């Protein structure tokens, strides 16, 4: 009996020890699992914080680009495949390397720009050697000679032989100006003034004028050139489509469904009704006065054919959920009813005469011809 009692006590002690051991293991497992969960949560929090940080930086960059006043505000964000801060330089600006991408905006061509930097007026230009396959290695001095409104620069240049007659081989110059001028010569070569250009940064487009000031903020999605007697530019943004004239002034703000300059001296503007979504075509004169309008309903102008100073509009009109093509005259009468897959013009004499080809793609054959009067 005594032995059995002792055995029972030993078994009981072993059970207690085993239970304690499993308890400790359980506690350790709980701690490890909790630590793992906390680690995962901290990682998630860190990733979210970092994503928020990147979003904030991207938004700050977008705002800085949109609010830029001149090209120098844009330079930190302009990317160039060329190392314009390298190569041959002559500069009256000490920190010229951070301004090097000015030449990216100027397209690195043989023209000059006059700009103001830290209260002083400077000249920016690219100089190329007069000798074939030689490039400027060092510009020792620059002399300014003024005669009336003409400036002649005399450069003391050390050249070196260059085996490839291409690439970024010119010397970049920032020269502090002594006075104003209208013509610039280096030797016998005349340099033209930079007239301004569109710039693209991070997929957004704007315009920098000849003085390197931002005339159109870099906030638009696309710019498309169109010729209509003068140069015009269709400009697209988040708010809609607008129109620029040859001076890069807005004829119509970028807030419409579509715009176009016509060769007959008129403008076409499509406006979308905010409630119904219907499209109204408005024709304006060059004083921005509406001459006529047409409610196209659920449709839009797909293309404009201009013949003998008359505009015919290829339109897409929705019927039973499907867009059909028709041809609308500038008198707002349908020349071809919107019942076809497509319409194209075949000119027998450019912009003067020809015929329309009306296509029904389901039949894959020409369905009809309508002659254009000469």
Tab-separated table of C-alpha atoms in Angstrom:
chain	number	residue	atom	x	y	z
A	1	UNK	CA	0.000	0.000	0.000
A	2	UNK	CA	2.854	2.380	0.882
A	3	UNK	CA	4.599	1.732	-2.423
A	4	UNK	CA	1.425	2.377	-4.379
A	5	UNK	CA	0.938	5.671	-2.557
A	6	UNK	CA	4.495	6.733	-3.393
A	7	UNK	CA	3.997	5.817	-7.033
A	8	UNK	CA	0.828	7.919	-7.134
A	9	UNK	CA	2.702	10.915	-5.657
A	10	UNK	CA	5.491	10.539	-8.266
A	11	UNK	CA	2.983	10.381	-11.104
A	12	UNK	CA	1.225	13.446	-9.716
A	13	UNK	CA	4.508	15.386	-9.519
A	14	UNK	CA	5.402	14.401	-13.083
A	15	UNK	CA	1.983	15.554	-14.289
A	16	UNK	CA	2.457	18.898	-12.587
A	17	UNK	CA	5.909	19.312	-14.120
A	18	UNK	CA	4.574	18.373	-17.548
A	19	UNK	CA	1.705	20.821	-17.183
A	20	UNK	CA	4.125	23.594	-16.165
A	21	UNK	CA	6.341	22.766	-19.117
A	22	UNK	CA	3.409	22.962	-21.553
A	23	UNK	CA	2.240	26.153	-19.882
A	24	UNK	CA	5.635	27.732	-20.411
A	25	UNK	CA	5.674	26.522	-24.015
A	26	UNK	CA	2.176	27.966	-24.478
A	27	UNK	CA	3.241	31.296	-23.025
A	28	UNK	CA	6.313	31.344	-25.272
A	29	UNK	CA	4.232	30.460	-28.325
A	30	UNK	CA	1.728	33.197	-27.459
A	31	UNK	CA	4.541	35.725	-27.073
A	32	UNK	CA	6.078	34.683	-30.415
A	33	UNK	CA	2.731	34.803	-32.198
A	34	UNK	CA	1.917	38.185	-30.642
A	35	UNK	CA	5.347	39.470	-31.633
A	36	UNK	CA	4.800	38.207	-35.171
A	37	UNK	CA	1.398	39.863	-35.359
A	38	UNK	CA	2.860	43.112	-34.060
A	39	UNK	CA	5.699	42.857	-36.574
A	40	UNK	CA	3.261	42.332	-39.435
A	41	UNK	CA	1.071	45.189	-38.224
A	42	UNK	CA	4.068	47.484	-37.863
A	43	UNK	CA	5.131	46.537	-41.381
A	44	UNK	CA	1.673	47.309	-42.712
A	45	UNK	CA	1.658	50.607	-40.849
A	46	UNK	CA	5.140	51.416	-42.151
A	47	UNK	CA	4.189	50.579	-45.743
A	48	UNK	CA	1.041	52.677	-45.448
A	49	UNK	CA	3.014	55.539	-43.922
A	50	UNK	CA	5.598	55.302	-46.721
A	51	UNK	CA	2.873	55.209	-49.381
A	52	UNK	CA	1.279	58.269	-47.795
A	53	UNK	CA	4.684	59.937	-47.728
A	54	UNK	CA	5.222	59.226	-51.437
A	55	UNK	CA	1.712	60.451	-52.258
A	56	UNK	CA	2.368	63.632	-50.306
A	57	UNK	CA	5.695	64.230	-52.090
A	58	UNK	CA	4.084	63.566	-55.475
A	59	UNK	CA	1.304	66.031	-54.685
A	60	UNK	CA	3.830	68.648	-53.518
A	61	UNK	CA	5.766	68.146	-56.756
A	62	UNK	CA	2.591	68.461	-58.843
A	63	UNK	CA	1.664	71.704	-57.071
A	64	UNK	CA	5.196	73.110	-57.433
A	65	UNK	CA	5.170	72.403	-61.177
A	66	UNK	CA	1.668	73.832	-61.615
A	67	UNK	CA	2.563	77.033	-59.729
A	68	UNK	CA	5.952	77.591	-61.421
A	69	UNK	CA	6.448	81.198	-62.544
A	70	UNK	CA	9.512	80.736	-64.737
A	71	UNK	CA	11.762	78.046	-66.160
A	72	UNK	CA	13.999	78.143	-63.081
A	73	UNK	CA	11.095	76.941	-60.948
A	74	UNK	CA	10.723	74.026	-63.381
A	75	UNK	CA	14.387	73.049	-63.706
A	76	UNK	CA	14.429	70.646	-60.713
A	77	UNK	CA	11.727	68.601	-62.452
A	78	UNK	CA	12.954	68.656	-66.060
A	79	UNK	CA	14.584	65.394	-67.072
A	80	UNK	CA	17.181	65.261	-69.836
A	81	UNK	CA	18.864	62.321	-71.510
A	82	UNK	CA	21.912	64.559	-71.992
A	83	UNK	CA	24.296	65.625	-69.262
A	84	UNK	CA	24.050	69.285	-70.120
A	85	UNK	CA	26.041	70.230	-67.020
A	86	UNK	CA	29.057	68.481	-68.594
A	87	UNK	CA	31.129	69.456	-71.622
A	88	UNK	CA	32.388	72.895	-72.502
A	89	UNK	CA	30.977	75.801	-70.507
A	90	UNK	CA	31.516	79.516	-70.226
A	91	UNK	CA	29.411	81.158	-67.552
A	92	UNK	CA	29.170	84.429	-65.684
A	93	UNK	CA	26.887	82.598	-63.232
A	94	UNK	CA	28.787	80.655	-60.573
A	95	UNK	CA	26.136	78.006	-59.941
A	96	UNK	CA	25.513	77.483	-63.652
A	97	UNK	CA	25.354	73.674	-63.457
A	98	UNK	CA	22.011	73.723	-61.674
A	99	UNK	CA	20.674	75.872	-64.529
A	100	UNK	CA	21.963	73.608	-67.303
A	101	UNK	CA	18.533	72.263	-68.293
A	102	UNK	CA	17.617	75.722	-69.585
A	103	UNK	CA	19.117	74.397	-72.814
A	104	UNK	CA	16.749	71.429	-72.730
A	105	UNK	CA	13.853	73.888	-72.816
A	106	UNK	CA	15.553	75.784	-75.659
A	107	UNK	CA	15.900	72.482	-77.584
A	108	UNK	CA	19.665	72.935	-77.726
A	109	UNK	CA	19.408	74.807	-81.054
A	110	UNK	CA	21.301	77.757	-82.538
A	111	UNK	CA	19.235	80.455	-80.940
A	112	UNK	CA	19.547	82.553	-77.816
A	113	UNK	CA	17.399	83.528	-74.876
A	114	UNK	CA	17.589	86.573	-72.630
A	115	UNK	CA	16.588	86.002	-69.031
A	116	UNK	CA	16.815	87.580	-65.598
A	117	UNK	CA	18.498	85.659	-62.806
A	118	UNK	CA	19.065	87.037	-59.318
A	119	UNK	CA	18.391	90.563	-60.561
A	120	UNK	CA	20.859	90.460	-63.487
A	121	UNK	CA	20.179	90.001	-67.219
A	122	UNK	CA	21.935	87.155	-68.988
A	123	UNK	CA	22.244	85.649	-72.434
A	124	UNK	CA	21.954	81.875	-72.912
A	125	UNK	CA	23.173	80.244	-76.112
A	126	UNK	CA	24.930	77.194	-77.544
A	127	UNK	CA	28.029	77.784	-79.666
A	128	UNK	CA	29.333	75.264	-82.191
A	129	UNK	CA	32.754	75.302	-83.804
A	130	UNK	CA	33.043	76.737	-87.301
A	131	UNK	CA	35.299	73.836	-88.293
A	132	UNK	CA	33.947	70.420	-89.272
A	133	UNK	CA	34.534	67.678	-86.707
A	134	UNK	CA	35.961	70.104	-84.173
A	135	UNK	CA	34.216	71.008	-80.971
A	136	UNK	CA	34.879	73.753	-78.423
A	137	UNK	CA	37.121	72.397	-75.694
A	138	UNK	CA	37.545	75.624	-73.727
A	139	UNK	CA	36.313	79.202	-74.096
A	140	UNK	CA	38.932	81.505	-72.645
A	141	UNK	CA	37.115	84.818	-73.070
A	142	UNK	CA	34.025	86.476	-74.534
A	143	UNK	CA	34.025	90.032	-75.863
A	144	UNK	CA	30.810	92.016	-76.428
A	145	UNK	CA	30.740	94.641	-79.201
A	146	UNK	CA	27.593	96.730	-79.703
A	147	UNK	CA	26.728	98.665	-82.860
A	148	UNK	CA	23.252	100.168	-82.829
A	149	UNK	CA	20.906	97.290	-81.987
A	150	UNK	CA	23.460	94.682	-83.069
A	151	UNK	CA	25.598	92.634	-80.684
A	152	UNK	CA	28.652	90.781	-81.958
A	153	UNK	CA	30.350	88.256	-79.694
A	154	UNK	CA	34.020	87.482	-80.196
A	155	UNK	CA	35.029	84.196	-78.578
A	156	UNK	CA	38.561	83.045	-77.844
A	157	UNK	CA	38.132	79.298	-78.201
A	158	UNK	CA	40.339	76.233	-77.885
A	159	UNK	CA	38.959	73.489	-80.111
A	160	UNK	CA	39.616	69.771	-80.153
A	161	UNK	CA	39.140	67.158	-82.857
A	162	UNK	CA	35.980	65.132	-82.536
A	163	UNK	CA	35.621	61.940	-84.549
A	164	UNK	CA	31.817	61.926	-84.601
A	165	UNK	CA	30.029	64.886	-86.235
A	166	UNK	CA	26.986	64.500	-84.009
A	167	UNK	CA	25.937	64.603	-80.379
A	168	UNK	CA	25.943	67.373	-77.781
A	169	UNK	CA	29.173	68.919	-79.001
A	170	UNK	CA	28.414	72.612	-78.526
A	171	UNK	CA	29.616	74.935	-75.801
A	172	UNK	CA	27.008	76.288	-73.412
A	173	UNK	CA	27.258	79.969	-72.473
A	174	UNK	CA	25.642	82.174	-69.828
A	175	UNK	CA	26.858	85.717	-70.510
A	176	UNK	CA	26.020	88.747	-68.389
A	177	UNK	CA	24.738	91.450	-70.765
A	178	UNK	CA	26.098	94.975	-70.903
A	179	UNK	CA	23.106	96.424	-72.783
A	180	UNK	CA	20.085	95.603	-74.987
A	181	UNK	CA	20.222	94.408	-78.602
A	182	UNK	CA	17.974	93.008	-81.344
A	183	UNK	CA	20.487	91.077	-83.462
A	184	UNK	CA	23.174	88.661	-82.302
A	185	UNK	CA	26.190	87.524	-84.302
A	186	UNK	CA	29.143	85.264	-83.576
A	187	UNK	CA	31.486	85.864	-86.471
A	188	UNK	CA	29.346	85.768	-89.603
A	189	UNK	CA	26.678	83.545	-88.044
A	190	UNK	CA	23.483	85.181	-86.860
A	191	UNK	CA	21.650	83.619	-83.961
A	192	UNK	CA	17.862	83.866	-83.786
A	193	UNK	CA	16.015	84.595	-80.557
A	194	UNK	CA	14.274	81.756	-78.767
A	195	UNK	CA	10.554	82.318	-79.338
A	196	UNK	CA	9.250	80.069	-76.599
A	197	UNK	CA	8.194	76.439	-76.645
A	198	UNK	CA	5.961	73.850	-75.078
A	199	UNK	CA	7.494	71.844	-72.246
A	200	UNK	CA	6.432	68.448	-70.934
A	201	UNK	CA	7.049	67.254	-67.380
A	202	UNK	CA	5.633	64.042	-65.906
A	203	UNK	CA	3.139	63.735	-68.744
A	204	UNK	CA	1.809	67.293	-68.338
A	205	UNK	CA	2.276	70.090	-70.877
A	206	UNK	CA	2.703	73.850	-70.550
A	207	UNK	CA	4.362	76.721	-72.389
A	208	UNK	CA	7.487	78.779	-71.640
A	209	UNK	CA	7.808	82.130	-73.454
A	210	UNK	CA	10.907	83.682	-75.004
A	211	UNK	CA	11.947	85.235	-71.685
A	212	UNK	CA	11.777	81.778	-70.054
A	213	UNK	CA	8.665	82.698	-68.078
A	214	UNK	CA	5.829	80.184	-67.733
A	215	UNK	CA	2.988	81.534	-69.860
A	216	UNK	CA	0.793	78.421	-69.699
A	217	UNK	CA	1.059	76.310	-66.522
A	218	UNK	CA	2.349	72.765	-66.920
A	219	UNK	CA	-0.999	71.193	-66.033
A	220	UNK	CA	-2.458	70.101	-69.374
A	221	UNK	CA	-2.590	66.612	-70.836
A	222	UNK	CA	-1.910	67.249	-74.515
A	223	UNK	CA	-1.382	69.934	-77.155
A	224	UNK	CA	-2.206	69.370	-80.819
A	225	UNK	CA	-1.183	71.747	-83.619
A	226	UNK	CA	-3.756	72.648	-86.249
A	227	UNK	CA	-3.305	74.897	-89.272
A	228	UNK	CA	-6.171	77.197	-90.142
A	229	UNK	CA	-4.635	80.166	-91.925
A	230	UNK	CA	-2.685	80.892	-88.738
A	231	UNK	CA	-1.229	78.409	-86.295
A	232	UNK	CA	-3.655	77.182	-83.662
A	233	UNK	CA	-3.280	74.629	-80.911
A	234	UNK	CA	-5.927	72.394	-79.404
A	235	UNK	CA	-5.094	72.003	-75.721
A	236	UNK	CA	-6.590	69.297	-73.507
A	237	UNK	CA	-6.796	69.210	-69.733
A	238	UNK	CA	-8.759	67.644	-66.919
A	239	UNK	CA	-11.492	70.258	-67.343
A	240	UNK	CA	-11.936	69.782	-71.089
A	241	UNK	CA	-10.587	71.034	-74.414
A	242	UNK	CA	-9.553	74.586	-75.325
A	243	UNK	CA	-7.917	76.484	-78.168
A	244	UNK	CA	-4.731	78.576	-78.330
A	245	UNK	CA	-3.812	81.068	-81.042
A	246	UNK	CA	-0.392	81.521	-82.612
A	247	UNK	CA	0.697	83.745	-79.687
A	248	UNK	CA	-0.239	80.957	-77.241
A	249	UNK	CA	-3.108	83.003	-75.849
A	250	UNK	CA	-6.342	81.204	-75.015
A	251	UNK	CA	-9.067	81.756	-77.590
A	252	UNK	CA	-11.249	79.364	-75.605
A	253	UNK	CA	-10.424	78.053	-72.139
A	254	UNK	CA	-9.877	74.312	-71.785
A	255	UNK	CA	-13.392	73.552	-70.521
A	256	UNK	CA	-15.298	72.388	-73.609
A	257	UNK	CA	-16.091	68.992	-75.101
A	258	UNK	CA	-14.044	69.918	-78.184
A	259	UNK	CA	-12.793	72.926	-80.152
A	260	UNK	CA	-11.351	73.592	-83.607
A	261	UNK	CA	-10.163	76.494	-85.739
A	262	UNK	CA	-11.629	76.424	-89.249
A	263	UNK	CA	-9.855	77.574	-92.390
A	264	UNK	CA	-12.723	79.932	-93.248
A	265	UNK	CA	-11.819	82.135	-90.285
A	266	UNK	CA	-14.371	80.669	-87.885
A	267	UNK	CA	-14.188	78.516	-84.771
A	268	UNK	CA	-16.157	75.423	-83.825
A	269	UNK	CA	-16.863	74.726	-80.163
A	270	UNK	CA	-18.748	71.703	-78.855
A	271	UNK	CA	-20.451	72.196	-75.495
A	272	UNK	CA	-21.839	69.362	-73.395
A	273	UNK	CA	-24.994	69.917	-71.356
A	274	UNK	CA	-24.234	69.102	-67.725
A	275	UNK	CA	-27.671	67.532	-67.172
A	276	UNK	CA	-28.621	65.744	-70.405
A	277	UNK	CA	-25.140	65.200	-71.794
A	278	UNK	CA	-26.333	66.482	-75.192
A	279	UNK	CA	-23.757	68.124	-77.442
A	280	UNK	CA	-24.360	71.537	-78.990
A	281	UNK	CA	-22.147	72.706	-81.870
A	282	UNK	CA	-21.470	76.463	-81.806
A	283	UNK	CA	-19.845	78.394	-84.643
A	284	UNK	CA	-17.967	81.542	-83.581
A	285	UNK	CA	-16.377	84.326	-85.589
A	286	UNK	CA	-12.900	85.634	-84.773
A	287	UNK	CA	-14.469	88.109	-82.327
A	288	UNK	CA	-15.770	85.125	-80.341
A	289	UNK	CA	-19.379	85.910	-81.231
A	290	UNK	CA	-21.739	82.969	-81.806
A	291	UNK	CA	-23.006	82.931	-85.398
A	292	UNK	CA	-25.060	79.745	-85.274
A	293	UNK	CA	-25.699	76.642	-83.173
A	294	UNK	CA	-26.953	73.096	-83.622
A	295	UNK	CA	-28.045	70.608	-80.964
A	296	UNK	CA	-26.544	67.291	-82.000
A	297	UNK	CA	-28.091	65.392	-79.105
A	298	UNK	CA	-26.274	62.212	-78.077
A	299	UNK	CA	-23.421	62.544	-80.554
A	300	UNK	CA	-20.211	64.380	-81.349
A	301	UNK	CA	-18.121	65.746	-84.229
A	302	UNK	CA	-15.619	63.099	-85.298
A	303	UNK	CA	-13.874	64.989	-88.125
A	304	UNK	CA	-14.191	68.197	-90.131
A	305	UNK	CA	-13.948	68.295	-93.941
A	306	UNK	CA	-13.240	71.792	-95.293
A	307	UNK	CA	-13.790	72.344	-98.996
A	308	UNK	CA	-13.944	75.715	-100.752
A	309	UNK	CA	-14.120	77.485	-97.367
A	310	UNK	CA	-17.128	75.444	-96.340
A	311	UNK	CA	-17.030	73.124	-93.355
A	312	UNK	CA	-18.828	69.788	-93.369
A	313	UNK	CA	-18.889	67.884	-90.107
A	314	UNK	CA	-18.551	64.118	-89.943
A	315	UNK	CA	-20.631	63.322	-86.887
A	316	UNK	CA	-21.283	60.256	-84.763
A	317	UNK	CA	-24.879	59.994	-83.555
A	318	UNK	CA	-26.141	57.319	-81.156
A	319	UNK	CA	-29.173	55.275	-82.149
A	320	UNK	CA	-30.295	52.306	-80.059
A	321	UNK	CA	-26.965	52.260	-78.242
A	322	UNK	CA	-24.889	52.271	-81.454
A	323	UNK	CA	-23.035	55.240	-82.960
A	324	UNK	CA	-23.703	55.811	-86.667
A	325	UNK	CA	-21.830	58.196	-88.955
A	326	UNK	CA	-23.392	61.038	-90.922
A	327	UNK	CA	-22.320	64.242	-92.675
A	328	UNK	CA	-23.677	67.568	-91.424
A	329	UNK	CA	-23.346	70.722	-93.520
A	330	UNK	CA	-22.564	74.159	-92.096
A	331	UNK	CA	-26.203	75.086	-92.790
A	332	UNK	CA	-27.093	72.372	-90.219
A	333	UNK	CA	-28.738	70.173	-92.829
A	334	UNK	CA	-27.627	66.569	-93.143
A	335	UNK	CA	-25.837	65.914	-96.424
A	336	UNK	CA	-25.667	62.248	-95.465
A	337	UNK	CA	-27.965	60.902	-92.760
A	338	UNK	CA	-26.225	59.282	-89.775
A	339	UNK	CA	-26.871	55.686	-90.831
A	340	UNK	CA	-23.450	54.378	-91.804
A	341	UNK	CA	-20.350	52.887	-90.276
A	342	UNK	CA	-17.993	55.500	-91.673
A	343	UNK	CA	-17.549	58.277	-94.222
A	344	UNK	CA	-14.358	59.505	-95.808
A	345	UNK	CA	-13.560	62.159	-98.376
A	346	UNK	CA	-11.687	61.332	-101.584
A	347	UNK	CA	-10.210	64.508	-103.046
A	348	UNK	CA	-9.801	64.835	-106.816
A	349	UNK	CA	-8.279	68.249	-106.144
A	350	UNK	CA	-7.045	68.940	-102.592
A	351	UNK	CA	-9.495	71.035	-100.552
A	352	UNK	CA	-11.431	71.923	-103.741
A	353	UNK	CA	-13.318	68.975	-105.218
A	354	UNK	CA	-13.822	65.255	-104.842
A	355	UNK	CA	-16.422	62.883	-103.467
A	356	UNK	CA	-17.483	61.238	-100.245
A	357	UNK	CA	-17.170	57.528	-99.826
A	358	UNK	CA	-19.953	56.173	-97.634
A	359	UNK	CA	-19.056	52.827	-96.150
A	360	UNK	CA	-21.192	50.132	-94.591
A	361	UNK	CA	-18.631	47.847	-93.006
A	362	UNK	CA	-21.141	45.059	-92.476
A	363	UNK	CA	-21.257	44.689	-96.260
A	364	UNK	CA	-17.574	45.623	-96.699
A	365	UNK	CA	-18.465	47.508	-99.911
A	366	UNK	CA	-18.861	51.137	-100.904
A	367	UNK	CA	-22.515	51.890	-100.414
A	368	UNK	CA	-22.869	55.238	-102.141
A	369	UNK	CA	-21.002	58.187	-103.708
A	370	UNK	CA	-21.942	61.831	-103.241
A	371	UNK	CA	-20.128	64.267	-105.528
A	372	UNK	CA	-18.618	67.406	-103.996
A	373	UNK	CA	-19.461	70.449	-106.129
A	374	UNK	CA	-16.521	72.424	-107.425
